Structure formats: C-alpha cells, structure tokens
Amino acid sequence: MAVPQIDPEKLIQDIREHPDRARRRHGHTVSSTFHVSVPYGTRYANREEIPKFKILPEGAPADAVYQLLTDELDLDGKPNLNLASFVGTFMEDKAKSLMMENLNKNLADADEYPALMNIHARCVSIISHLWGVQDGETAIGSATTGSSEAIHLGGLAMKRRWQEKRQAEGKDTLKPNILMGANAQVALEKFARYFDVEARILPVTEKSEYRLDPELVRKNIDENTIGIFVILGSTYTGHYEPVQEISEILDEYEKETKIDIPIHVDAASGGFIAPFTEAGAGGSKWDFNLPRVKSINASGHKYGLVYPGVGWIIWRDEKYLPRHLVFQLHYLGGTEESYTLNFSRPGAHVIAQYYNFIHLGFNGYKAIMENCLANARILSKSLEATGWYICVSNIHRKKGEHNFKGVKAAVFGCDDETSADYNAGLPVVAFRFSDEFKKEFPNVKQVNVSHMLRARQYIIPNYPLPPNEQNTEILRVVVRESLSIDLLDRLICDIISVTQDMIDSAVKDGLVHQLDQASIEKELSLKASKLKDHVKHPMSSGVHRSVC
C-alpha cells in the first residue's frame, strides 16, 4: 500500500486558515506598529509567520529578523563538530577582526585598494616559494573563491596550451582528454564537463591504495592528452598520489613520442600540509621541484587555516598562463589584469591568509600540522585497538607499512616521534567495520554509526569508496586544528559507546550469530572497556605524551 505524502507547508497553511482560528482572532488584529514586549517584539510574534519565499511589502524590525534567522540557523550542526569537512571552522580573534574590518573590500578593484593588492602579491610569492618555484622562473598566480575555481583555471590553461601547440603543428584540436583517478573530487570532473574535455577517469583499487595508478596512466595517455590531474590528498582516504612516479612515466613517454604532457597538482588540502610536515609528501617530490608540474592549487580555507572561501592557483612561470586567458581592464580607474573565472570576490580572506603566514610563520604552521597528524594517528590506533574497526587510511602505520596487522599492532608510539616515522598523507581517518565484527554482527549496519553520532552532534559521513571499490563503505573523520585533544578523547569514547549500544541492541534482538568458541562480542567488549580507561587519562597531557 502506498504511503500518503504530506506537504508540511500546505498542512501549516490549512491549519492557519481554519475557521476556528479566524474566529479566535476576530477583533484582535495585529497592527504593523505593534511593538510591545512580546517574543521578538513584532507582528510576527505568535500570530503570523514571516513569508519564506516571497519578499514582504513592508520590512520587519532588525532585531526581529535577526532573532528569526538565529532560531532557524540553530538547526544547523555545530561547525566544530563537523568532522566531515576539510574546511576550517576556527580563526583567531585578531584575524577575525581584520576580516570584519575589511569585508567591504573587493579583490577585483586593484586601483581602489592598492594595499590589498600588495598583500595579495605577497601571498602569491610566499605560496610559490613554499611550493618550490625555481630560480629564473617568475611564478604567477591568484586568489580564487576556492580550489574548484583554481582547478578549472589550471585545467583551462593546460587545454589552451595544448590547443596552441596542436594548431602550430597543423593538427586538429577536436578531442582533448585529461586523466584523473576515480577518487577525484567532483571539481575535477566538472572541469572536464564544463570545458569540453574527455575525462579519462581511471579506476582505483586497494592495491593502488585507492589513488591514481601510475601504470594506468601509462596505458591511457596519447597525443590528445592535455594533462594529468594528480591529487595531493584524496578526499576519500587522505592518501597522497605519487606525483613523482607519474612525472617519471611522462618523461619516458616524451622520450619515446616527443609528446610533452604536463601535470596539474590538486593540492587542495595537501598544499598546506606537505611543506610543513616532517613526512613531507613521503620523501618524493610533488611540487615545482618537478619540471613537469606546471601548476598547483590549494584551498586557503582548508589547511591554510582561513574561513571559507579562498583558494589559490599558482603557475610555476608566467609563460604557462596563455596570454589570451588574461584580460586587461581599464574602467576601474587604472589598467589591471584579470585571469580568474570570478571577478568580484572578497579581499578580507586574502588579508586573513597573510595574517596567518606572518603570525604563525613556518614553525607555527608546522606545529599545527604535526599536531593534526598526531591526533589522527591516536584516533586511528584507538579505533583499531577495539577490534571493531580497521582503518583504510594509513598515516598511523609506520613508513612503508600499508596493511592492517591486527589489534596488537595498535601501539601508541613514543614522545619524540613525528610524521616522518609514518606514511605521509592528510590527517584523515577513514575506517570501517572489521571483517571479524561483520561476521559476528552481520545485522549491525555501519551507516547507523554515522546516524547515532549525529544524534550526539558529530557529523561523520558514511559513504562508499570510488567505483570499482564501491562495495566497501567507510566512515571518515577529518582532523582539523580545532579537534583538540579533549574533544578527541570525547570522540573516541562516543564512537565506542554508540558501537557498544548497537551490539547490545543486536544481542537483545537475537541478531547475533552463535559461535562455538568464546564469544567475540565479549572479547571485543572487554577490549573496549580497557580502551575507555586508556583514553581518559594519558592523552590529557598532550598528543606526544602517549606511552611507548
């Protein structure tokens, strides 16, 4: 039987227009000048609802509108507990003050805001040096509204350079293609679709660590390949893709065919992590130290530690930005150049980015990124120590080790360890139910962990891995600066608690397989009990104070 569909807006409207309501209100109209001390102090107090989808003939008092919007926005999640997102939710008070003081400045108005443009130029210089710009090269770049715009600009420049070269050789420009892994963020696919480029999306596997497989790159490039999108930090699992290995494959291909294929590095998150951590990008090159890397993007509003939205696109030299993508503007009082997709965009975020660079310095950024990675390792090892979960991400495993080796391998490390002792990657914890757990509790659904944590105000997504591995679902926590050691302690306890609740419900409902050997449920519960005792105390003295 079909379930009847209810339109809540119509239901409310019918109740509002019911005759009984009209009779109760007869003789008690509400004047537009009604300002006695009732909730919100307006005619929208208890008797009328503000229209949501049409503008009012007359406005409402500012304090009333403020309260109405505040009430509705209270339904949003708490940004600090949004562990699904890479986007920053914390800035220091001085940085916030600078942003508020400069919210009205437009980055497109270079002639009106010369000091802002100078700060913008300094940011481009600082970032280009972080990413290894070479002597003799003149790096060029710009702030964008985020990494999506920056990726489109990097891809568009590769397409235009490919077209120019093909035209100079008298060849057609009808079938450009670009390569990326199936783990690519949607912005990379958008570039291909929006700018008429064939997207050759290569499957990722557990063997390739759920990232772009260099051997598949070798098999799928041709004379129409405008470039390769290589990701420094997969949004799925946090793995860095092997930029140097792919670069070497393209070097070999050029020697064989004379075809020069560039790389654009999507370093949306890793661009502000790899330069500051002991692990770097795993010991291999990834930036402008590789001649084949022509452009790099990053999100200032992720690990650049700025509020959304600001991104950055840098080309290693101005010759890699085709001149016909650069527009000269004369109508704002002077002559300026524009090569972004958006024109007007906020300047306050650029000021906040520069504030972070100057205030934190290299060592400040390094301390924050190492702390994020250390916290991610603690979370990863704690989850695996329960026996209920294993991690698909591997930044908590010693360098060179990539596979889960059992619960006993979850050793919490020493005081003096750094990210250099572990696999390089983003501070991301991607985890799933262990095979043993799924065998013992087949009716316990992993997605319900996400739902139950949401009831405790955490936002932790559960989603399938990219195509080809979509049968594996993972939960993912992004460890940002704002995930303090105390909050991490609470998070670990809550994950254990909701998992235990799900086990208890399954046992109560008789949904657990009965095995001959000692109950795995009891064994896992005992481990969880011990882990709860562990996480309540040692971490309070800091992430580097765990027992060896």
Coordinates of C-alpha atoms in Angstrom, one line a residue:
M1 CA 0.0 0.0 0.0
A2 CA 1.4 3.4 -1.0
V3 CA 2.3 5.7 1.9
P4 CA 0.4 9.0 1.6
Q5 CA 2.7 12.0 1.0
I6 CA 2.2 15.0 3.3
D7 CA 3.2 18.6 2.3
P8 CA 4.1 20.2 5.6
E9 CA 3.9 23.7 4.2
K10 CA 0.3 23.1 3.0
L11 CA -0.6 21.4 6.3
I12 CA 0.5 24.5 8.2
Q13 CA -1.3 26.8 5.8
D14 CA -4.6 24.8 6.2
I15 CA -4.3 25.0 10.0
R16 CA -3.6 28.7 9.8
E17 CA -6.6 29.4 7.6
H18 CA -9.0 27.1 9.6
P19 CA -12.3 29.0 10.5
D20 CA -11.8 28.4 14.2
R21 CA -8.5 30.2 14.1
A22 CA -10.2 33.1 12.3
R23 CA -12.9 33.4 14.9
R24 CA -10.4 33.4 17.8
R25 CA -8.6 36.3 16.1
H26 CA -11.7 38.3 15.3
G27 CA -11.4 41.7 16.8
H28 CA -7.8 41.1 17.7
T29 CA -5.8 42.2 14.7
V30 CA -2.2 43.0 15.0
S31 CA -1.0 46.4 14.0
S32 CA 2.2 46.9 12.0
T33 CA 3.2 49.3 14.7
F34 CA 2.7 46.7 17.4
H35 CA 6.0 46.9 19.4
V36 CA 5.1 45.8 23.0
S37 CA 7.4 43.5 24.8
V38 CA 6.4 40.1 23.4
P39 CA 8.7 37.5 21.9
Y40 CA 10.6 39.1 19.0
G41 CA 8.6 42.3 19.7
T42 CA 6.9 42.3 16.3
R43 CA 3.7 41.4 14.5
Y44 CA 5.4 38.0 13.8
A45 CA 5.3 37.2 17.5
N46 CA 2.7 34.4 17.9
R47 CA 0.1 35.0 15.3
E48 CA 1.8 35.4 12.0
E49 CA 4.7 33.6 10.3
I50 CA 7.1 35.6 8.2
P51 CA 6.7 34.6 4.5
K52 CA 9.7 32.4 3.4
F53 CA 9.5 32.5 -0.4
K54 CA 8.2 36.0 -1.3
I55 CA 9.5 39.4 -0.2
L56 CA 7.3 41.3 2.2
P57 CA 5.6 44.5 1.2
E58 CA 6.9 46.1 4.4
G59 CA 10.1 45.2 6.2
A60 CA 10.4 43.9 9.7
P61 CA 12.4 45.3 12.6
A62 CA 16.1 44.3 12.5
D63 CA 16.1 42.7 15.9
A64 CA 13.1 40.5 15.0
V65 CA 14.7 39.4 11.7
Y66 CA 17.9 38.7 13.5
Q67 CA 16.1 36.5 16.1
L68 CA 14.1 34.7 13.4
L69 CA 17.2 33.8 11.5
T70 CA 19.2 32.9 14.6
D71 CA 16.4 30.5 15.6
E72 CA 16.4 28.8 12.2
L73 CA 20.2 28.6 12.0
D74 CA 20.2 26.9 15.4
L75 CA 19.0 23.8 13.5
D76 CA 22.4 23.7 11.7
G77 CA 25.2 21.4 13.0
K78 CA 28.0 22.8 15.2
P79 CA 30.9 23.7 12.8
N80 CA 33.5 22.5 15.3
L81 CA 31.8 19.0 15.4
N82 CA 31.5 18.9 11.6
L83 CA 34.2 16.2 11.2
A84 CA 33.1 15.5 7.6
S85 CA 34.6 18.7 6.2
F86 CA 38.1 19.8 5.3
V87 CA 37.0 23.4 5.5
G88 CA 38.3 25.4 8.5
T89 CA 35.9 26.5 11.3
F90 CA 38.3 28.3 13.6
M91 CA 40.3 31.6 13.3
E92 CA 42.0 33.7 16.0
D93 CA 40.2 36.8 17.2
K94 CA 42.8 39.2 15.6
A95 CA 42.3 37.5 12.3
K96 CA 38.5 37.7 12.6
S97 CA 38.8 41.4 13.5
L98 CA 40.9 42.0 10.3
M99 CA 38.3 40.2 8.3
M100 CA 35.4 42.2 9.7
E101 CA 37.2 45.5 9.2
N102 CA 37.8 44.6 5.5
L103 CA 34.6 42.8 4.5
N104 CA 33.7 45.6 2.2
K105 CA 36.9 45.4 0.1
N106 CA 36.7 43.9 -3.4
L107 CA 39.7 42.0 -4.6
A108 CA 38.8 42.9 -8.2
D109 CA 39.3 46.7 -7.5
A110 CA 43.0 46.9 -7.7
D111 CA 43.2 50.6 -8.3
E112 CA 40.9 51.4 -5.3
Y113 CA 42.7 49.0 -2.9
P114 CA 46.4 49.0 -3.7
A115 CA 47.4 47.9 -0.2
L116 CA 45.1 44.9 -0.5
M117 CA 46.7 44.1 -3.9
N118 CA 50.2 44.3 -2.4
I119 CA 49.2 41.8 0.3
H120 CA 47.7 39.6 -2.4
A121 CA 51.0 39.7 -4.3
R122 CA 53.0 38.8 -1.2
C123 CA 50.7 35.8 -0.6
V124 CA 51.3 34.5 -4.1
S125 CA 55.1 34.9 -3.6
I126 CA 55.0 33.1 -0.2
I127 CA 53.0 30.2 -1.6
S128 CA 55.1 29.9 -4.7
H129 CA 58.3 29.6 -2.6
L130 CA 56.6 27.0 -0.3
W131 CA 55.9 25.0 -3.5
G132 CA 59.5 25.1 -4.8
V133 CA 59.4 27.8 -7.5
Q134 CA 62.8 27.6 -9.3
D135 CA 65.4 30.3 -9.8
G136 CA 64.9 32.0 -13.1
E137 CA 61.2 31.4 -13.1
T138 CA 58.6 34.1 -12.5
A139 CA 55.7 32.5 -10.7
I140 CA 52.3 33.9 -11.3
G141 CA 49.0 33.2 -9.6
S142 CA 45.9 34.5 -7.9
A143 CA 43.5 34.0 -5.1
T144 CA 40.2 32.3 -6.1
T145 CA 37.0 31.6 -4.4
G146 CA 38.2 28.1 -3.6
S147 CA 40.0 25.1 -5.1
S148 CA 37.2 24.4 -7.5
E149 CA 37.8 27.6 -9.4
A150 CA 41.6 27.2 -9.1
I151 CA 41.3 23.6 -10.6
H152 CA 39.3 25.0 -13.5
L153 CA 41.9 27.6 -14.2
G154 CA 44.7 25.2 -14.1
G155 CA 42.9 22.8 -16.4
L156 CA 41.9 25.6 -18.8
A157 CA 45.5 26.8 -19.1
M158 CA 46.6 23.2 -20.0
K159 CA 43.8 22.9 -22.6
R160 CA 44.8 26.3 -24.2
R161 CA 48.5 25.4 -24.3
W162 CA 47.6 22.0 -25.9
Q163 CA 45.4 23.8 -28.5
E164 CA 48.1 26.3 -29.3
K165 CA 50.7 23.6 -29.8
R166 CA 48.4 21.5 -32.0
Q167 CA 47.4 24.5 -34.1
A168 CA 51.1 25.4 -34.6
E169 CA 51.7 21.8 -35.8
G170 CA 48.7 21.9 -38.1
K171 CA 46.8 19.2 -36.2
D172 CA 43.2 19.2 -35.1
T173 CA 42.1 20.2 -31.6
L174 CA 38.8 18.4 -31.5
K175 CA 39.4 15.6 -29.0
P176 CA 41.2 16.8 -25.9
N177 CA 41.3 14.4 -22.9
I178 CA 42.5 14.6 -19.3
L179 CA 43.4 11.8 -16.9
M180 CA 42.4 11.6 -13.2
G181 CA 41.7 8.8 -10.7
A182 CA 38.1 7.7 -9.8
N183 CA 38.9 9.2 -6.4
A184 CA 38.9 12.7 -7.9
Q185 CA 36.9 15.4 -6.2
V186 CA 33.9 16.5 -8.3
A187 CA 35.5 19.8 -9.2
L188 CA 38.0 17.9 -11.4
E189 CA 35.1 16.2 -13.3
K190 CA 33.3 19.5 -13.5
F191 CA 36.3 21.0 -15.4
A192 CA 36.2 18.3 -18.0
R193 CA 32.4 18.6 -18.5
Y194 CA 32.2 22.4 -18.4
F195 CA 35.2 22.9 -20.8
D196 CA 34.5 20.0 -23.2
V197 CA 37.4 17.8 -22.4
E198 CA 37.1 14.0 -22.3
A199 CA 37.6 12.8 -18.7
R200 CA 39.5 9.6 -18.6
I201 CA 38.6 8.5 -15.1
L202 CA 40.9 5.7 -14.1
P203 CA 39.8 3.0 -11.6
V204 CA 41.4 2.9 -8.2
T205 CA 41.9 -0.2 -6.2
E206 CA 43.0 -1.4 -2.8
K207 CA 46.3 -2.4 -4.4
S208 CA 46.8 1.2 -5.7
E209 CA 45.8 2.5 -2.2
Y210 CA 42.6 3.9 -3.6
R211 CA 44.5 6.5 -5.6
L212 CA 45.6 7.1 -9.2
D213 CA 47.6 4.1 -10.5
P214 CA 50.7 5.2 -12.4
E215 CA 50.6 2.1 -14.7
L216 CA 47.0 3.0 -15.8
V217 CA 48.3 6.5 -16.6
R218 CA 50.9 4.9 -18.8
K219 CA 48.2 2.9 -20.7
N220 CA 45.8 5.8 -21.2
I221 CA 47.8 8.8 -22.4
D222 CA 48.0 9.8 -26.0
E223 CA 48.7 12.8 -28.3
N224 CA 45.3 14.3 -27.2
T225 CA 46.1 14.3 -23.5
I226 CA 46.2 17.9 -22.3
G227 CA 47.5 16.9 -18.9
I228 CA 47.1 14.8 -15.7
F229 CA 45.3 15.8 -12.6
V230 CA 47.3 14.4 -9.7
I231 CA 45.8 14.7 -6.2
L232 CA 47.9 15.6 -3.2
G233 CA 45.5 14.3 -0.6
S234 CA 42.5 12.2 -1.7
T235 CA 39.2 13.3 -0.1
Y236 CA 38.2 9.7 0.3
T237 CA 41.1 8.3 2.3
G238 CA 43.7 11.1 2.6
H239 CA 46.4 9.3 0.5
Y240 CA 48.8 11.4 -1.5
E241 CA 49.1 10.3 -5.1
P242 CA 52.6 9.5 -6.5
V243 CA 53.3 12.8 -8.3
Q244 CA 57.0 12.0 -8.9
E245 CA 56.3 8.4 -10.2
I246 CA 53.7 9.7 -12.7
S247 CA 56.1 12.5 -13.7
E248 CA 58.8 9.9 -14.5
I249 CA 56.3 7.9 -16.6
L250 CA 55.5 11.0 -18.6
D251 CA 59.2 11.7 -19.0
E252 CA 59.7 8.3 -20.5
Y253 CA 56.7 8.8 -22.8
E254 CA 58.1 12.1 -24.0
K255 CA 61.4 10.5 -24.9
E256 CA 59.5 7.8 -26.9
T257 CA 57.0 10.1 -28.7
K258 CA 58.2 13.7 -28.3
I259 CA 54.8 14.4 -26.7
D260 CA 55.0 16.7 -23.6
I261 CA 52.2 16.1 -21.1
P262 CA 52.1 18.5 -18.1
I263 CA 50.8 17.8 -14.6
H264 CA 48.5 19.9 -12.5
V265 CA 48.6 19.1 -8.8
D266 CA 45.3 19.4 -7.0
A267 CA 46.8 20.1 -3.5
A268 CA 43.5 21.4 -2.1
S269 CA 44.4 20.1 1.3
G270 CA 48.0 18.8 1.0
G271 CA 49.4 22.0 -0.4
F272 CA 49.4 23.5 3.1
I273 CA 50.4 20.2 4.9
A274 CA 53.2 18.6 2.9
P275 CA 55.5 21.7 3.0
F276 CA 55.2 21.9 6.8
T277 CA 55.4 18.3 8.0
E278 CA 58.4 16.1 8.7
A279 CA 56.9 13.5 6.4
G280 CA 56.5 16.0 3.5
A281 CA 54.9 14.0 0.7
G282 CA 56.5 10.8 1.7
G283 CA 60.0 11.6 0.6
S284 CA 59.1 12.0 -3.1
K285 CA 58.9 15.3 -5.0
W286 CA 55.4 16.7 -5.7
D287 CA 55.8 20.4 -6.4
F288 CA 57.7 22.8 -8.7
N289 CA 60.9 20.8 -8.0
L290 CA 59.5 18.5 -10.7
P291 CA 59.7 20.4 -14.0
R292 CA 56.6 18.6 -15.4
V293 CA 54.4 20.2 -12.6
K294 CA 53.2 23.4 -14.3
S295 CA 50.5 24.5 -11.9
I296 CA 49.3 23.8 -8.3
N297 CA 46.1 24.7 -6.5
A298 CA 45.3 24.7 -2.8
S299 CA 42.5 25.9 -0.5
G300 CA 43.4 28.6 1.9
H301 CA 40.1 27.8 3.7
K302 CA 41.2 24.2 4.4
Y303 CA 44.7 23.7 6.0
G304 CA 45.6 27.3 5.1
L305 CA 43.5 28.0 8.2
V306 CA 41.2 30.7 6.8
Y307 CA 37.4 30.8 6.9
P308 CA 35.7 29.8 3.6
G309 CA 36.1 30.8 0.9
V310 CA 39.6 31.4 -0.6
G311 CA 41.7 29.2 -2.8
W312 CA 45.0 29.7 -4.6
I313 CA 46.3 28.8 -8.1
I314 CA 50.0 29.2 -8.9
W315 CA 51.7 28.6 -12.2
R316 CA 55.5 28.0 -11.9
D317 CA 56.2 30.6 -14.6
E318 CA 54.1 33.2 -16.4
K319 CA 54.7 31.5 -19.7
Y320 CA 52.4 28.7 -18.6
L321 CA 49.4 31.0 -18.4
P322 CA 48.4 31.6 -22.0
R323 CA 48.1 35.3 -22.7
H324 CA 44.7 35.1 -24.3
L325 CA 43.3 33.9 -20.9
V326 CA 44.4 37.2 -19.4
F327 CA 42.0 40.2 -19.7
Q328 CA 43.1 43.8 -19.4
L329 CA 40.6 46.1 -17.6
H330 CA 40.6 49.9 -17.8
Y331 CA 37.3 51.0 -16.4
L332 CA 38.1 51.0 -12.6
G333 CA 40.5 53.9 -12.7
G334 CA 43.6 52.2 -13.9
T335 CA 44.8 49.2 -16.0
E336 CA 44.7 45.8 -14.4
E337 CA 44.7 42.2 -15.5
S338 CA 42.2 39.5 -14.7
Y339 CA 42.5 35.8 -15.3
T340 CA 40.1 34.3 -12.8
L341 CA 36.6 32.9 -13.5
N342 CA 35.0 35.1 -10.9
F343 CA 35.6 38.9 -11.0
S344 CA 34.4 40.5 -7.8
R345 CA 35.4 38.4 -4.8
P346 CA 36.2 39.1 -1.1
G347 CA 39.5 40.6 -0.2
A348 CA 39.2 40.0 3.5
H349 CA 40.1 36.4 3.1
V350 CA 43.4 37.3 1.4
I351 CA 44.2 39.6 4.4
A352 CA 43.4 36.7 6.8
Q353 CA 45.7 34.4 4.8
Y354 CA 48.5 36.9 5.0
Y355 CA 47.9 37.3 8.7
N356 CA 48.3 33.6 9.2
F357 CA 51.5 33.5 7.2
I358 CA 53.1 36.3 9.2
H359 CA 51.7 35.4 12.6
L360 CA 52.3 31.7 12.5
G361 CA 55.4 31.6 10.4
F362 CA 56.8 28.3 9.2
N363 CA 57.2 26.8 12.6
G364 CA 53.7 27.7 13.7
Y365 CA 52.2 26.0 10.7
K366 CA 54.4 23.0 11.2
A367 CA 53.3 22.7 14.8
I368 CA 49.7 22.7 13.8
M369 CA 50.0 20.2 11.0
E370 CA 52.1 17.8 13.1
N371 CA 49.6 18.1 15.8
C372 CA 46.7 17.3 13.4
L373 CA 48.6 14.2 12.1
A374 CA 49.4 13.1 15.7
N375 CA 45.8 13.4 16.7
A376 CA 44.7 11.5 13.6
R377 CA 47.2 8.7 14.5
I378 CA 45.7 8.5 18.0
L379 CA 42.2 8.2 16.7
S380 CA 43.3 5.6 14.1
K381 CA 45.1 3.4 16.6
S382 CA 42.3 3.7 19.1
L383 CA 39.8 2.5 16.6
E384 CA 41.9 -0.4 15.5
A385 CA 42.6 -1.3 19.2
T386 CA 38.9 -2.0 19.7
G387 CA 39.0 -4.9 17.2
W388 CA 35.7 -3.5 15.8
Y389 CA 37.3 -1.2 13.2
I390 CA 40.1 -1.2 10.8
C391 CA 41.4 1.9 9.0
V392 CA 41.6 2.3 5.2
S393 CA 43.8 5.4 5.7
N394 CA 47.4 4.6 6.7
I395 CA 49.1 7.6 8.2
H396 CA 49.1 5.8 11.5
R397 CA 51.2 2.9 10.1
K398 CA 55.0 3.0 10.2
K399 CA 56.6 4.3 7.0
G400 CA 56.4 1.6 4.3
E401 CA 53.7 -0.4 6.1
H402 CA 50.3 -0.3 4.4
N403 CA 48.2 -3.1 5.7
F404 CA 46.4 -3.8 9.0
K405 CA 48.4 -6.2 11.1
G406 CA 46.0 -6.9 13.9
V407 CA 44.8 -5.3 17.1
K408 CA 48.1 -5.9 18.9
A409 CA 49.8 -3.7 16.3
A410 CA 48.0 -0.6 17.6
V411 CA 51.0 0.7 19.6
F412 CA 50.5 4.4 20.5
G413 CA 54.1 5.5 19.9
C414 CA 56.8 7.5 21.7
D415 CA 57.1 11.1 22.8
D416 CA 59.7 12.1 20.2
E417 CA 58.1 10.6 17.1
T418 CA 56.9 12.8 14.2
S419 CA 55.1 12.3 11.0
A420 CA 58.4 11.3 9.4
D421 CA 58.1 7.9 11.2
Y422 CA 54.8 7.2 9.5
N423 CA 53.3 7.1 6.0
A424 CA 52.7 10.6 4.5
G425 CA 49.1 11.8 3.9
L426 CA 46.4 14.0 5.1
P427 CA 45.2 13.9 8.8
V428 CA 42.2 11.9 7.7
V429 CA 40.9 8.8 9.4
A430 CA 38.9 6.6 7.0
F431 CA 37.7 3.5 8.8
R432 CA 35.2 0.6 8.5
F433 CA 33.9 -2.4 10.5
S434 CA 36.5 -5.1 10.7
D435 CA 35.8 -8.4 8.9
E436 CA 35.5 -10.2 12.3
F437 CA 33.0 -7.6 13.5
K438 CA 30.8 -8.0 10.4
K439 CA 30.9 -11.8 10.8
E440 CA 29.9 -11.7 14.4
F441 CA 27.3 -8.9 14.0
P442 CA 26.0 -9.1 10.4
N443 CA 22.9 -7.2 11.2
V444 CA 24.7 -4.2 12.7
K445 CA 24.8 -1.6 9.9
Q446 CA 27.8 0.7 9.7
V447 CA 25.7 3.6 8.4
N448 CA 23.9 3.6 11.8
V449 CA 27.2 4.6 13.5
S450 CA 27.0 7.8 11.5
H451 CA 23.4 8.3 12.4
M452 CA 23.9 7.7 16.1
L453 CA 26.9 10.0 16.3
R454 CA 24.8 12.7 14.5
A455 CA 22.4 12.4 17.5
R456 CA 25.4 13.4 19.6
Q457 CA 26.0 16.4 17.2
Y458 CA 29.0 14.9 15.4
I459 CA 28.9 15.0 11.6
I460 CA 30.8 11.9 10.4
P461 CA 29.8 10.6 6.9
N462 CA 29.5 7.0 5.9
Y463 CA 29.9 6.5 2.1
P464 CA 31.2 4.0 -0.5
L465 CA 34.7 4.1 -1.9
P466 CA 35.1 5.2 -5.5
P467 CA 33.8 3.0 -8.4
N468 CA 35.5 -0.4 -8.6
E469 CA 35.7 -0.4 -4.8
Q470 CA 32.2 0.8 -4.1
N471 CA 31.2 -2.3 -2.1
T472 CA 33.4 -1.0 0.7
E473 CA 31.8 1.7 2.8
I474 CA 33.9 3.9 5.1
L475 CA 33.3 6.4 7.9
R476 CA 35.6 9.4 7.7
V477 CA 36.9 11.9 10.2
V478 CA 38.9 14.9 9.0
V479 CA 41.2 16.0 11.8
R480 CA 41.5 19.8 11.8
E481 CA 43.2 22.3 14.1
S482 CA 40.0 22.6 16.1
L483 CA 39.8 18.9 17.0
S484 CA 41.5 19.4 20.4
I485 CA 42.9 16.5 22.5
D486 CA 40.0 16.8 24.9
L487 CA 37.4 16.7 22.0
L488 CA 39.3 13.8 20.5
D489 CA 39.1 11.9 23.9
R490 CA 35.4 12.5 23.9
L491 CA 35.0 11.4 20.2
I492 CA 36.8 8.1 20.8
C493 CA 34.6 7.4 23.9
D494 CA 31.5 8.3 21.9
I495 CA 32.4 6.1 18.9
I496 CA 33.0 3.2 21.3
S497 CA 29.8 3.9 23.2
V498 CA 27.5 4.0 20.2
T499 CA 29.1 0.9 18.8
Q500 CA 28.5 -0.9 22.1
D501 CA 24.9 0.3 22.1
M502 CA 24.4 -1.2 18.6
I503 CA 26.0 -4.5 19.7
D504 CA 23.8 -4.6 22.8
S505 CA 20.7 -4.0 20.6
A506 CA 21.7 -6.8 18.3
V507 CA 22.2 -9.2 21.2
K508 CA 18.9 -8.2 22.7
D509 CA 17.0 -8.7 19.5
G510 CA 18.7 -12.1 18.9
L511 CA 20.5 -10.9 15.7
V512 CA 24.0 -12.3 16.6
H513 CA 25.4 -15.5 15.1
Q514 CA 26.0 -18.1 17.8
L515 CA 29.6 -19.4 17.6
D516 CA 31.1 -22.5 19.3
Q517 CA 34.2 -20.6 20.5
A518 CA 34.3 -17.9 23.2
S519 CA 32.1 -15.0 22.2
I520 CA 33.8 -12.5 20.1
E521 CA 31.3 -10.0 21.4
K522 CA 32.6 -10.5 25.0
E523 CA 36.2 -10.2 23.8
L524 CA 35.6 -7.0 21.9
S525 CA 33.6 -5.5 24.8
L526 CA 36.5 -6.3 27.1
K527 CA 38.9 -4.5 24.8
A528 CA 36.6 -1.5 24.5
S529 CA 36.4 -1.3 28.3
K530 CA 40.1 -1.3 28.6
L531 CA 40.4 1.3 25.9
K532 CA 38.0 3.6 27.6
D533 CA 40.2 3.6 30.6
H534 CA 43.2 4.3 28.4
V535 CA 41.8 7.3 26.6
K536 CA 40.5 9.1 29.7
H537 CA 43.9 9.9 31.1
P538 CA 47.2 9.6 29.1
M539 CA 46.1 12.0 26.4
S540 CA 45.3 14.8 28.7
S541 CA 49.0 15.7 28.9
G542 CA 49.2 16.1 25.1
V543 CA 49.4 14.1 21.9
H544 CA 53.1 13.5 22.3
R545 CA 52.8 12.1 25.8
S546 CA 51.5 8.6 25.0
V547 CA 53.2 5.6 26.4
C548 CA 55.8 3.9 24.1

